[in-house]
Amino acid sequence: MARDDMARDDGPDRPVAVQAPGSGADATAAAAESELESATKATQAVGNSFLTAGDLDLAALLRSPADPDLVQLLAPEGERVEHPDYAVDFSDAQYRSLYRDLVLVRRIDREASTLQRQGELGIWAPLAGQEAAQIGSARALRPGDMAFPTYREHGVAWCRGVDPLVLLGLFRGVNLGGWDPLEHNFSLYTIVIGAQTLHATGYAMGMQRDGSEDAVIAYFGDGASSQGDVNEAFVYAAVYNAPVVFFCQNNQWAISEPSERQSRIPLYRRASGFGFPGVRVDGNDVLATYAVTEKALADARSGQGPTLVEAFTYRMGAHTSNDDPTRYRLDHELEAWKLKDPLERMKSFLYKQQIADRSFFDDLDTEAETLARQLRKSCREMPEPQPLSIFDDVYVEPTEHLRRQREDYAAYLDSFEDAAVGGGR
Amino acid sequence: MARDDMARDDGPDRPVAVQAPGSGADATAAAAESELESATKATQAVGNSFLTAGDLDLAALLRSPADPDLVQLLAPEGERVEHPDYAVDFSDAQYRSLYRDLVLVRRIDREASTLQRQGELGIWAPLAGQEAAQIGSARALRPGDMAFPTYREHGVAWCRGVDPLVLLGLFRGVNLGGWDPLEHNFSLYTIVIGAQTLHATGYAMGMQRDGSEDAVIAYFGDGASSQGDVNEAFVYAAVYNAPVVFFCQNNQWAISEPSERQSRIPLYRRASGFGFPGVRVDGNDVLATYAVTEKALADARSGQGPTLVEAFTYRMGAHTSNDDPTRYRLDHELEAWKLKDPLERMKSFLYKQQIADRSFFDDLDTEAETLARQLRKSCREMPEPQPLSIFDDVYVEPTEHLRRQREDYAAYLDSFEDAAVGGGR
Amino acid sequence: MPKSTIARALNEGLRKAMEKDSKVLIMGEDVGKLGGVFRVTDGLQKDFGEDRVIDTPLAESGIIGTAVGLAMRGFRPVCEIQFDGFVFPAYDQIVSQVAKFHYRSQGKVSLPITIRIPFGGGIGAVEHHSESPEALFCHIAGLKVVACSSANDAYSMIQQSIASDDPVIFFEPKRRYWEKADFDPAAGAPPLHRARVVRPGADVTIVAYGPMVRTALDAAAAAETEGRSLEVIDLRTLSPLDMDAILESVRRTRRLVVVHEAPGNGGLGGEIAARVTESEFYRLEAPVLRVAGFDTPYPGSQLEDNYLPDLDRVLDAVDRSLDY
Amino acid sequence: MPKSTIARALNEGLRKAMEKDSKVLIMGEDVGKLGGVFRVTDGLQKDFGEDRVIDTPLAESGIIGTAVGLAMRGFRPVCEIQFDGFVFPAYDQIVSQVAKFHYRSQGKVSLPITIRIPFGGGIGAVEHHSESPEALFCHIAGLKVVACSSANDAYSMIQQSIASDDPVIFFEPKRRYWEKADFDPAAGAPPLHRARVVRPGADVTIVAYGPMVRTALDAAAAAETEGRSLEVIDLRTLSPLDMDAILESVRRTRRLVVVHEAPGNGGLGGEIAARVTESEFYRLEAPVLRVAGFDTPYPGSQLEDNYLPDLDRVLDAVDRSLDY
Ligand SMILES: Cc1ncc(C[n+]2csc(CCOP(=O)(O)OP(=O)(O)O)c2C)c(N)n1
Ligand SMILES: Cc1ncc(C[n+]2csc(CCOP(=O)(O)OP(=O)(O)O)c2C)c(N)n1
Ligand SMILES: [Mg+2]
Ligand SMILES: [Mg+2]
C-alpha cells in the first residue's frame, strides 16, 4: 500500500505556533477549582454515604457539551470556530488529506470488525468514534517523534505507516506485534493498561540525553488514568521535564465503567497536581486535536516539558468484539454522540467551504472499498506461523536449555509424521 | 506506663470548627498556579537540558519560609499568629500536655538512638524534628479514628498508647510489630513505601459501610508521594469520597534525595489533580498541625471526603542509624531548621504566655529522664524470641506442611542438645 | 443430575457466600453492571447493591490494597483480577502485605481476602490473557492457593475460600468456564486443602489442576483403549500441597507425571517432583516427568495449541515413564 | 594477590562498563550523591554526571518502566533496586514488559537492561530487607538471572550482564558485600551463564549461589575434618541453569544437596532436583536434598540465624544424603 507516501505528499506543514505557552492551562485553573468545589458539594449532599461520583450531577458536569474548557475549532455542525489559544492553518489539500485518513481508518476498523465476526480475527478493539482524536494527534507528529500506543490506536498506526494487515496479524493471533517499532517510530501495542506511559517517559528522557529536538506522545485511556504506572509517569516526566505529551483519549468508558469511576473531576486537571499543564480538547474535532497536540509537542521540543491532553471523545462501538455495551449503557447516549461524529462534521466542513466536491468523496469511497477488499483478501491469506517459531526470539543470545527444548519438540512433532497412529490419537 | 490515661485526662477538647469548608484549599489555588508558571518558566530556562528541578530556584521556592500558603499559628519565635481559616482553643493544661508529648517523644527518640549505637537495636529511624507534625496530627484524632503509619511515626504511636518498649521490639528484631493494631487503632509500621495509604483508604471505605462517624489518617512521606500506590489511594479516596486524611510529612528528604526530586511543585498541590483539597501546614507548629488535621478529619466525618495535608517539616537526624546525611546535605540547612525547632517555639510560647513555669519544665525533664531510664532498662531485658516461634502465625489455620517442618526443626535442634559434637561444629 | 457450568457454579457460590455473611464484599473491574467480563458476578450488584459489589477504578494494586484495609475493618473482600496477566500490578500488595500481615502482627490481624484469578490459555486471546502464574504465589509463605476444575468444586471451593480466615488465591480455569457438567450443590465437599482422585488407576499417576484436569482425564480415557490404567489426581490445593494424597497414589503406581500449562522451569511440577522423589526414592520406577508449557512467553494464539500440554503430550510422557 | 570486597568490585565493574560504553546509565534511588545505601555506586555520579547516574523518584515501577523506554532509545540502563523486598512494585514492568518485549517484537526490539538487587538475609535488618525472590524471576521466560558470590565474579559478571543484549536480573549477596577477598581484575572470567566448581570433591555435590556459597565452602572445610569430600558448585547463573556443569559433577558424586536462603517450597532447589533426577535417575544414590529457608515469611532478625541455612544444616543434609 502506497498510502504512506501519499500521506507524506500532502501532509500538513507545521502551522505557526500560537499564543502564550501554558495560558491554556492557566485559563482553566479557576474553572477547575470551582468544579472541584461542586464536586465536593455534590458529595457533601450524600453525606457519609458511599454513593459514587457516577451517581451524582458530576456525570452531567463532565459530559456537558458546553464545557467552557473544551478546546474546539470545528463545531459538530461543521462550522469553524475560533479559539484564543489555538488555531490551524491548513491548505485545502491538507484538509482533504485529514478527512481521507478519517474515512480510511474507519473503513479499516469496520472491515476488521467484519473479519472478526467471520472468525478471521480472534478479537478486535474498534476505534469507531475516536478517529479524529487519533488522526488529529498523530498527524501533528514529526517523523522523528515517537508514539506509544495502547491496543486501540489503529488510526495512529495508520499515520505512522504501519500496514493495516500487519496490525491485523496481532488480532488474528499470528504474532504479538508484527511491525518494527523503531522503523515506524510507533511502539508495539501495549495491553497492560498504563505500562507504555512509563516507556514513553523513559524514551523522552533518552531524547533529552541525545540532545534531540523530537518529542514523544503517550496514548492512554480514561481508565488508565487510575493506574499507578500512569501517575508515576507523570511524576518522572515532571521532575525530569521530559519532552513527552500524555494523550488521554477519554472515550467515557473503561469497558463498563464510566469515566467518573476513575475521577470526580475532569481528567485534564490531573496534570495540575503534578506541576504541568493539562488541556481538554474536543476529541471529535480533528482540527482542534491537531492544534492542541501540535502545541503540546512544540512545548515539549522547546524544553517546556510534559503536557496532558485530554481528548474528550466517545467509544461508539463495543470495548472489544467480546463486549456487549447494552449491558451497561443506554442507546440515547450513543445517539447523542452520533451527532458529534468526527467524520460527519469534517465532511460538512469540506462541503460548506467547498474544499471538496462530490467527486472527491466518491473517489475516496472507492479508495476505501479497494483498501478494505485488499485487506480482507490478504488477511485471509496470512500464512500460519510455524510451530517451532514458538522458541524464536525469547532471547537475543539463545540458551542451550531452549535449544534442547526446541529439538525435543521437533522430534516429538516428527514422531506423528512417522507414526500415523500418533496423529490418530 | 500510665501516660495513656494522662493523655486522656488533659487531652484537648475539640476546638470549634472554623471557616468555610475547603476555603483553605481554594485560597491556595491561585498561588499554586503561579508556582506552576514559575516552575515551567524555570525549566524553560534550561531548555531541553535535563537539569533536575533540584538544581533550579524551585528548591528555594519550595523551602521559602515566607510561603504564603503555609498555615501557621505559632511563629518560630513562639509568637501566636492568627490565620483566617484555622484556629485552636486550648486550655492551659492542654497546651502543657501537648508540649509534654513533644518532649517525651523526643526523649524516647534520643534514647532509642543511643540504644542502637550500643547495639541494643539493629536499626532506628529517628523522628527528631517531626515531633510537632506527629503530635499535632495524632492528638487531633478521636479514639475511634484509625491511623496508618510508616516506620517513623513514633510520636503518633505514643499518642495512640503504644508502649515505646513494644515499639523498640521491632527495631531490636524481636518481632515485626508487637502491638495490636485494632486495640490501639494504630496499624503496624509499614516499611514498603506507600502501601499503607491504600490500606487506610480501604479501611475508610469500610467505615462508610459501617455508617461510622470516625475517620482515618494515613501517614506518608515526601518520597512516598511518587509511589503508584499513593496516587492510586488518591484515586480511590476521591472516587469513593472516603473519610481519609492523607498526612504527608514533607521532611525535605527521602534518604539522600531532596523533595524536588519527587515533585516540582509543592506536594499539597497534588490533591487538586485528584479533585480534593490540599493544605500545607507548618509541620514544626504543633498548634497549626493540630488545627489543620482536626479540620480535615471533621470534613472527612461530615462526608466531604479526603484531604491532603502536607506538613512542611524537617528530618533533623539521619534517615536511619545506617545513614550518613553529611554525604548529601549541608550543615547550614540543618542550622536553619534548628531555628524553627518545634519544641523550642512551644516552650517559649508557654513561657511568654505564662502557661507554664520553671517547675513544670523541671518536672517534665525529670519525667522524661525516668521514662528514658525505664525504657533503657526494659529494652535490655527484652526476652529473646523462641526459635520455634518462627513457625507461628504464618496462617490462621495451620498447615500440615508447616507443622511437619516445625517438628523436623525441633528434632534437629534437640540433636545438638544430645550430641555435644553437633554444637561443637 | 442437573447440569451447569463452572462460571454459573461460581456465581451461585458467590451468591451463597454473600447471603450467608453480610461482611462479604465483591470488588474488581467491571464486576457490577457488567457482571465481570466472564459474567461470574452476573446479577450480584443488582441484588446486593453497589456497596457490596464494587466496581473499582482501573488499578489492581488499589483493589488489593483497599481490600487489605477493608479486611482489617472486618469485611471479607472477594477481589476479581480480570485476567491472569493483570495480577502483577497488585503483586507487591499481595506478597508484602496480604501474605505477611498476619505474621507481622503475630496473629493479631487476619486478612480473609479471596483473590479470584481466571487463568490459563486456550481461548484464542491476545497477550497477557492466557498466563498461568500460580507458582509465583505458591512460593509466597502466608498465601494459600487453590484451583478448581469442576462445577461442583467451583461452587464449594469458592465458598470455603471466602470462609477461610487466611488469604486465598483462587484460580479459575477460564477456558472451562462454559463446559456443561454435572452440578449438585448438595453434594458434600471435601476440605479446601485436600486433593482428590478423579479417576482411579494402577499404572501411572497423573497429577493435574485447573484446566489440565480435563486434559488428564481425556488422556486416561485414551490410554485405557490401549490397556493402560492411569490414576488422575486433581490437586485442587496448590499451596499447601496435599502430599499425603499424592504419595498414597504414587506408592501404588510408582510412576508420576505432573501436568500444568505454566512453563516447566520453576513451575509446580518441579516442587512436586522433588518432594515425591525425596519421599519415595526407592519406590519410584521412573523419574517424575513433567508435561508443561514451554519455557517461552505465551505465544500468539495461533500457536497456543502447540504451546499447551494436550492429550498427546500427556500420553507421550506416560509412554516415557513406562519405558523406564 | 590484592584484596577487595564484592561491593568495591561491583563499583569498579560499573565504572569500567560506563567508561567502555557511553550508553550505559545507572538509575535508582539514592544512587547519586549517596552512592547507594550500600555505596556500590559511590563516586560514579561525581565522575559521570547526573545524566548518566540518575537519582530517580521513589517509585520502582517508574525506574524499570522508564528504563524500558531508555533501552528502546539505545541506552543500557543499570537499575538498582535498593533492597530485595522492594522489587515487587516493579514486578509487573519486569514480567510483562522487560521479559516479553523482545518476544513481542519478534526480535526487533531488545532491552539490554540490568537490574541489580542486593538480596538475602543475615544483616539484622527489619522486614523486607532480607528477601530471596530469585525463583520469582527464574520462572519468567525472557529474563536471565544471575547471582555473584565473590569479588572477582562481581567485577566480571556485572560487566558481562551490562554487555548482554538480554535483560539480566543481577542478584548481589548483600551480607557478603564487605567481606575481604582476593581480587584480580585481570583474572579471565568464564562466560556469564556457566556455573563453576569452587571446591572439587568426591562424595557429595553441594550446589549453592550468592551468599550460600561461602556457607557451602565452610561446610566442605568442616566435612573434610570428618574425612568427607564435598564438591561445591557456585551456580552463578540461575536462569538459564548450567545443567551440564551440575550433571557432570553429580555423575561423579551421585549425591546432591542444593542450598539456598529462599523458602524451599517453590524455590530453585525443586527445579534442580527435578531436572537432575530426570537425567540421572539410575545414577543417584540418594534423592536430591534441599537445605533452604523455612516456608514462612522472613522472621524478625533475632531469629534469622535459625531461619537461614548454615554450616550445620548443610552438614546435616550431607549426613542424610550419605545415609542412603
Ligand atoms: C493492568 C490491566 N488491568 C486490566 C486490563 C483489562 N482491560 C483491558 S482494556 C480495559 C479498560 C481500559 O479502559 P481505558 O483505559 O479507558 O481505555 P479504552 O479501552 O476505553 O480505550 C481493561 C480493564 C488490562 N488490560 N490491564
Ligand atoms: C517500595 C520501597 N522502596 C524503597 C524503600 C527504601 N526506603 C526506605 S525509606 C526511603 C525513603 C522514604 O522517604 P520519605 O517517603 O520521604 O519518608 P521519610 O523517610 O523521609 O520519612 C526509601 C527509599 C522502601 N522502604 N520501600
Ligand atoms: Mg476509555
Ligand atoms: Mg521524607
mmCIF file of C-alpha atoms in Angstrom, chain A residues 85-309:
data_model
loop_
_atom_site.group_PDB
_atom_site.id
_atom_site.type_symbol
_atom_site.label_atom_id
_atom_site.label_comp_id
_atom_site.label_asym_id
_atom_site.label_seq_id
_atom_site.Cartn_x
_atom_site.Cartn_y
_atom_site.Cartn_z
ATOM 1 C CA ASP A 85 -5.053 29.939 22.183
ATOM 2 C CA TYR A 86 -5.268 27.547 19.279
ATOM 3 C CA ALA A 87 -5.551 27.770 15.529
ATOM 4 C CA VAL A 88 -4.768 25.739 12.441
ATOM 5 C CA ASP A 89 -3.679 26.945 9.057
ATOM 6 C CA PHE A 90 -4.139 24.161 6.529
ATOM 7 C CA SER A 91 -4.190 24.134 2.764
ATOM 8 C CA ASP A 92 -7.265 22.634 1.099
ATOM 9 C CA ALA A 93 -5.166 19.607 0.192
ATOM 10 C CA GLN A 94 -4.248 19.154 3.831
ATOM 11 C CA TYR A 95 -7.885 19.434 4.924
ATOM 12 C CA ARG A 96 -8.820 16.786 2.400
ATOM 13 C CA SER A 97 -5.949 14.572 3.427
ATOM 14 C CA LEU A 98 -7.016 14.744 7.069
ATOM 15 C CA TYR A 99 -10.538 13.761 6.087
ATOM 16 C CA ARG A 100 -9.172 10.991 3.891
ATOM 17 C CA ASP A 101 -7.372 9.487 6.884
ATOM 18 C CA LEU A 102 -10.535 9.674 8.977
ATOM 19 C CA VAL A 103 -12.516 7.840 6.331
ATOM 20 C CA LEU A 104 -9.922 5.201 5.576
ATOM 21 C CA VAL A 105 -9.242 4.244 9.197
ATOM 22 C CA ARG A 106 -12.963 3.999 9.900
ATOM 23 C CA ARG A 107 -13.273 1.715 6.894
ATOM 24 C CA ILE A 108 -10.338 -0.390 8.050
ATOM 25 C CA ASP A 109 -11.917 -0.583 11.501
ATOM 26 C CA ARG A 110 -15.248 -1.691 10.051
ATOM 27 C CA GLU A 111 -13.538 -4.305 7.908
ATOM 28 C CA ALA A 112 -11.645 -5.650 10.895
ATOM 29 C CA SER A 113 -14.869 -5.973 12.867
ATOM 30 C CA THR A 114 -16.391 -7.906 9.986
ATOM 31 C CA LEU A 115 -13.369 -10.161 9.728
ATOM 32 C CA GLN A 116 -13.632 -10.821 13.447
ATOM 33 C CA ARG A 117 -17.296 -11.801 13.164
ATOM 34 C CA GLN A 118 -16.335 -14.142 10.330
ATOM 35 C CA GLY A 119 -13.790 -15.790 12.588
ATOM 36 C CA GLU A 120 -10.760 -14.413 10.759
ATOM 37 C CA LEU A 121 -9.654 -12.472 13.858
ATOM 38 C CA GLY A 122 -9.722 -13.743 17.420
ATOM 39 C CA ILE A 123 -10.738 -10.359 18.762
ATOM 40 C CA TRP A 124 -10.895 -6.731 17.633
ATOM 41 C CA ALA A 125 -10.862 -3.439 19.557
ATOM 42 C CA PRO A 126 -12.837 -0.958 17.441
ATOM 43 C CA LEU A 127 -11.791 2.680 17.251
ATOM 44 C CA ALA A 128 -15.071 3.955 15.784
ATOM 45 C CA GLY A 129 -15.744 7.420 17.221
ATOM 46 C CA GLN A 130 -12.125 8.123 18.078
ATOM 47 C CA GLU A 131 -10.840 8.717 14.539
ATOM 48 C CA ALA A 132 -10.398 12.455 14.963
ATOM 49 C CA ALA A 133 -8.596 12.124 18.285
ATOM 50 C CA GLN A 134 -6.153 9.661 16.730
ATOM 51 C CA ILE A 135 -5.660 11.221 13.293
ATOM 52 C CA GLY A 136 -5.518 14.733 14.683
ATOM 53 C CA SER A 137 -2.859 13.870 17.235
ATOM 54 C CA ALA A 138 -0.843 11.520 15.011
ATOM 55 C CA ARG A 139 -0.723 13.926 12.074
ATOM 56 C CA ALA A 140 0.763 16.511 14.415
ATOM 57 C CA LEU A 141 3.779 14.249 14.937
ATOM 58 C CA ARG A 142 7.065 14.730 13.119
ATOM 59 C CA PRO A 143 8.716 11.683 11.568
ATOM 60 C CA GLY A 144 11.318 11.641 14.361
ATOM 61 C CA ASP A 145 8.755 11.757 17.137
ATOM 62 C CA MET A 146 7.981 8.517 18.924
ATOM 63 C CA ALA A 147 4.474 7.264 19.703
ATOM 64 C CA PHE A 148 3.499 4.733 22.378
ATOM 65 C CA PRO A 149 0.035 3.277 21.771
ATOM 66 C CA THR A 150 -2.455 1.206 23.723
ATOM 67 C CA TYR A 151 -4.269 -1.533 21.779
ATOM 68 C CA ARG A 152 -6.800 0.740 20.086
ATOM 69 C CA GLU A 153 -4.557 3.198 18.230
ATOM 70 C CA HIS A 154 -5.337 1.940 14.736
ATOM 71 C CA GLY A 155 -5.607 5.491 13.436
ATOM 72 C CA VAL A 156 -2.222 6.385 14.854
ATOM 73 C CA ALA A 157 -0.725 3.202 13.401
ATOM 74 C CA TRP A 158 -2.104 4.244 10.019
ATOM 75 C CA CYS A 159 -0.455 7.656 10.261
ATOM 76 C CA ARG A 160 2.826 6.050 11.306
ATOM 77 C CA GLY A 161 2.791 3.938 8.158
ATOM 78 C CA VAL A 162 2.050 0.586 9.738
ATOM 79 C CA ASP A 163 0.382 -1.644 7.161
ATOM 80 C CA PRO A 164 -3.146 -2.400 8.451
ATOM 81 C CA LEU A 165 -2.575 -6.017 7.510
ATOM 82 C CA VAL A 166 0.343 -6.216 9.927
ATOM 83 C CA LEU A 167 -1.921 -4.718 12.568
ATOM 84 C CA LEU A 168 -4.495 -7.458 11.998
ATOM 85 C CA GLY A 169 -1.843 -10.124 12.474
ATOM 86 C CA LEU A 170 -1.833 -9.430 16.186
ATOM 87 C CA PHE A 171 -5.607 -9.783 16.490
ATOM 88 C CA ARG A 172 -5.520 -12.866 14.331
ATOM 89 C CA GLY A 173 -3.050 -14.423 16.730
ATOM 90 C CA VAL A 174 -0.324 -14.799 14.124
ATOM 91 C CA ASN A 175 2.043 -12.930 16.417
ATOM 92 C CA LEU A 176 2.111 -10.476 19.336
ATOM 93 C CA GLY A 177 3.074 -7.452 17.269
ATOM 94 C CA GLY A 178 4.394 -7.571 13.748
ATOM 95 C CA TRP A 179 5.879 -4.175 12.973
ATOM 96 C CA ASP A 180 9.265 -2.713 13.813
ATOM 97 C CA PRO A 181 8.625 -0.058 16.478
ATOM 98 C CA LEU A 182 11.845 1.761 15.700
ATOM 99 C CA GLU A 183 11.350 1.747 11.941
ATOM 100 C CA HIS A 184 7.909 3.332 12.282
ATOM 101 C CA ASN A 185 8.609 5.265 15.496
ATOM 102 C CA PHE A 186 5.486 3.575 16.740
ATOM 103 C CA SER A 187 5.914 1.200 19.666
ATOM 104 C CA LEU A 188 4.068 -2.076 19.868
ATOM 105 C CA TYR A 189 0.505 -2.228 21.080
ATOM 106 C CA THR A 190 0.625 -2.383 24.863
ATOM 107 C CA ILE A 191 -2.163 -4.307 26.525
ATOM 108 C CA VAL A 192 -1.208 -3.962 30.169
ATOM 109 C CA ILE A 193 -3.032 -0.751 30.969
ATOM 110 C CA GLY A 194 -0.743 2.217 31.533
ATOM 111 C CA ALA A 195 2.602 0.446 31.190
ATOM 112 C CA GLN A 196 3.502 2.284 27.986
ATOM 113 C CA THR A 197 3.299 5.725 29.613
ATOM 114 C CA LEU A 198 6.470 4.923 31.552
ATOM 115 C CA HIS A 199 8.161 3.604 28.416
ATOM 116 C CA ALA A 200 7.258 6.853 26.698
ATOM 117 C CA THR A 201 8.661 8.912 29.548
ATOM 118 C CA GLY A 202 11.892 6.917 29.547
ATOM 119 C CA TYR A 203 12.181 7.278 25.791
ATOM 120 C CA ALA A 204 11.741 11.035 26.190
ATOM 121 C CA MET A 205 14.476 11.046 28.832
ATOM 122 C CA GLY A 206 16.641 9.347 26.247
ATOM 123 C CA MET A 207 15.863 12.074 23.716
ATOM 124 C CA GLN A 208 16.993 14.641 26.278
ATOM 125 C CA ARG A 209 20.281 12.834 26.620
ATOM 126 C CA ASP A 210 20.663 12.705 22.841
ATOM 127 C CA GLY A 211 20.001 16.427 22.627
ATOM 128 C CA SER A 212 17.231 15.532 20.196
ATOM 129 C CA GLU A 213 14.598 18.038 19.074
ATOM 130 C CA ASP A 214 11.995 15.333 18.798
ATOM 131 C CA ALA A 215 9.248 14.531 21.260
ATOM 132 C CA VAL A 216 7.211 11.580 22.462
ATOM 133 C CA ILE A 217 3.483 11.036 22.621
ATOM 134 C CA ALA A 218 1.983 8.504 25.020
ATOM 135 C CA TYR A 219 -1.562 7.312 24.360
ATOM 136 C CA PHE A 220 -3.760 6.013 27.148
ATOM 137 C CA GLY A 221 -7.383 5.939 28.180
ATOM 138 C CA ASP A 222 -9.617 7.393 30.872
ATOM 139 C CA GLY A 223 -9.489 4.121 32.763
ATOM 140 C CA ALA A 224 -5.716 4.005 32.555
ATOM 141 C CA SER A 225 -5.509 7.312 34.396
ATOM 142 C CA SER A 226 -6.097 5.396 37.635
ATOM 143 C CA GLN A 227 -3.098 3.104 37.235
ATOM 144 C CA GLY A 228 -0.058 3.684 39.422
ATOM 145 C CA ASP A 229 2.174 3.480 36.366
ATOM 146 C CA VAL A 230 0.461 6.404 34.653
ATOM 147 C CA ASN A 231 0.795 8.603 37.717
ATOM 148 C CA GLU A 232 4.414 7.568 38.172
ATOM 149 C CA ALA A 233 4.950 8.558 34.547
ATOM 150 C CA PHE A 234 3.555 11.993 35.426
ATOM 151 C CA VAL A 235 5.989 12.206 38.352
ATOM 152 C CA TYR A 236 9.020 11.247 36.277
ATOM 153 C CA ALA A 237 8.082 13.429 33.316
ATOM 154 C CA ALA A 238 7.525 16.468 35.531
ATOM 155 C CA VAL A 239 10.633 16.002 37.650
ATOM 156 C CA TYR A 240 12.885 15.480 34.616
ATOM 157 C CA ASN A 241 10.908 17.921 32.466
ATOM 158 C CA ALA A 242 10.809 15.231 29.796
ATOM 159 C CA PRO A 243 9.581 16.051 26.269
ATOM 160 C CA VAL A 244 6.505 13.859 26.367
ATOM 161 C CA VAL A 245 2.868 14.566 25.590
ATOM 162 C CA PHE A 246 0.420 12.451 27.575
ATOM 163 C CA PHE A 247 -2.536 11.971 25.262
ATOM 164 C CA CYS A 248 -5.554 10.624 27.092
ATOM 165 C CA GLN A 249 -8.481 9.586 24.950
ATOM 166 C CA ASN A 250 -11.354 9.949 27.347
ATOM 167 C CA ASN A 251 -13.891 7.895 25.436
ATOM 168 C CA GLN A 252 -16.147 7.988 28.519
ATOM 169 C CA TRP A 253 -15.832 4.290 29.256
ATOM 170 C CA ALA A 254 -13.364 1.764 30.601
ATOM 171 C CA ILE A 255 -15.200 -1.324 29.417
ATOM 172 C CA SER A 256 -18.360 -0.996 31.548
ATOM 173 C CA GLU A 257 -17.152 1.703 33.916
ATOM 174 C CA PRO A 258 -17.932 5.372 33.236
ATOM 175 C CA SER A 259 -15.057 7.830 33.495
ATOM 176 C CA GLU A 260 -16.478 9.196 36.767
ATOM 177 C CA ARG A 261 -15.407 5.889 38.273
ATOM 178 C CA GLN A 262 -11.821 6.990 37.645
ATOM 179 C CA SER A 263 -12.007 10.644 38.619
ATOM 180 C CA ARG A 264 -14.543 13.038 40.089
ATOM 181 C CA ILE A 265 -13.067 15.991 38.239
ATOM 182 C CA PRO A 266 -12.202 16.317 34.546
ATOM 183 C CA LEU A 267 -9.142 14.238 33.774
ATOM 184 C CA TYR A 268 -7.079 17.017 32.196
ATOM 185 C CA ARG A 269 -6.969 18.561 35.681
ATOM 186 C CA ARG A 270 -4.805 15.657 36.891
ATOM 187 C CA ALA A 271 -1.762 17.367 35.399
ATOM 188 C CA SER A 272 -2.029 20.370 37.712
ATOM 189 C CA GLY A 273 -1.353 18.079 40.663
ATOM 190 C CA PHE A 274 1.993 17.173 39.145
ATOM 191 C CA GLY A 275 3.011 20.614 38.014
ATOM 192 C CA PHE A 276 2.452 20.624 34.280
ATOM 193 C CA PRO A 277 -0.334 21.934 32.048
ATOM 194 C CA GLY A 278 -3.446 19.958 31.156
ATOM 195 C CA VAL A 279 -5.770 20.749 28.287
ATOM 196 C CA ARG A 280 -9.131 19.289 27.322
ATOM 197 C CA VAL A 281 -9.798 19.194 23.619
ATOM 198 C CA ASP A 282 -12.828 18.099 21.631
ATOM 199 C CA GLY A 283 -11.553 14.711 20.567
ATOM 200 C CA ASN A 284 -14.143 14.504 17.816
ATOM 201 C CA ASP A 285 -12.703 17.649 16.258
ATOM 202 C CA VAL A 286 -9.702 16.667 14.155
ATOM 203 C CA LEU A 287 -8.610 20.286 13.724
ATOM 204 C CA ALA A 288 -8.655 21.161 17.411
ATOM 205 C CA THR A 289 -6.973 17.894 18.312
ATOM 206 C CA TYR A 290 -4.264 18.615 15.765
ATOM 207 C CA ALA A 291 -3.730 22.151 17.050
ATOM 208 C CA VAL A 292 -3.632 21.220 20.717
ATOM 209 C CA THR A 293 -1.306 18.261 20.153
ATOM 210 C CA GLU A 294 0.953 20.267 17.879
ATOM 211 C CA LYS A 295 1.240 22.987 20.522
ATOM 212 C CA ALA A 296 1.961 20.444 23.278
ATOM 213 C CA LEU A 297 4.647 18.813 21.113
ATOM 214 C CA ALA A 298 6.161 22.212 20.360
ATOM 215 C CA ASP A 299 6.299 22.975 24.087
ATOM 216 C CA ALA A 300 7.985 19.624 24.687
ATOM 217 C CA ARG A 301 10.581 20.293 21.976
ATOM 218 C CA SER A 302 11.352 23.718 23.380
ATOM 219 C CA GLY A 303 12.099 22.441 26.854
ATOM 220 C CA GLN A 304 8.785 23.219 28.489
ATOM 221 C CA GLY A 305 8.301 19.624 29.488
ATOM 222 C CA PRO A 306 5.193 17.464 29.526
ATOM 223 C CA THR A 307 1.587 18.349 28.778
ATOM 224 C CA LEU A 308 -1.506 16.282 29.441
ATOM 225 C CA VAL A 309 -4.017 16.409 26.623
#
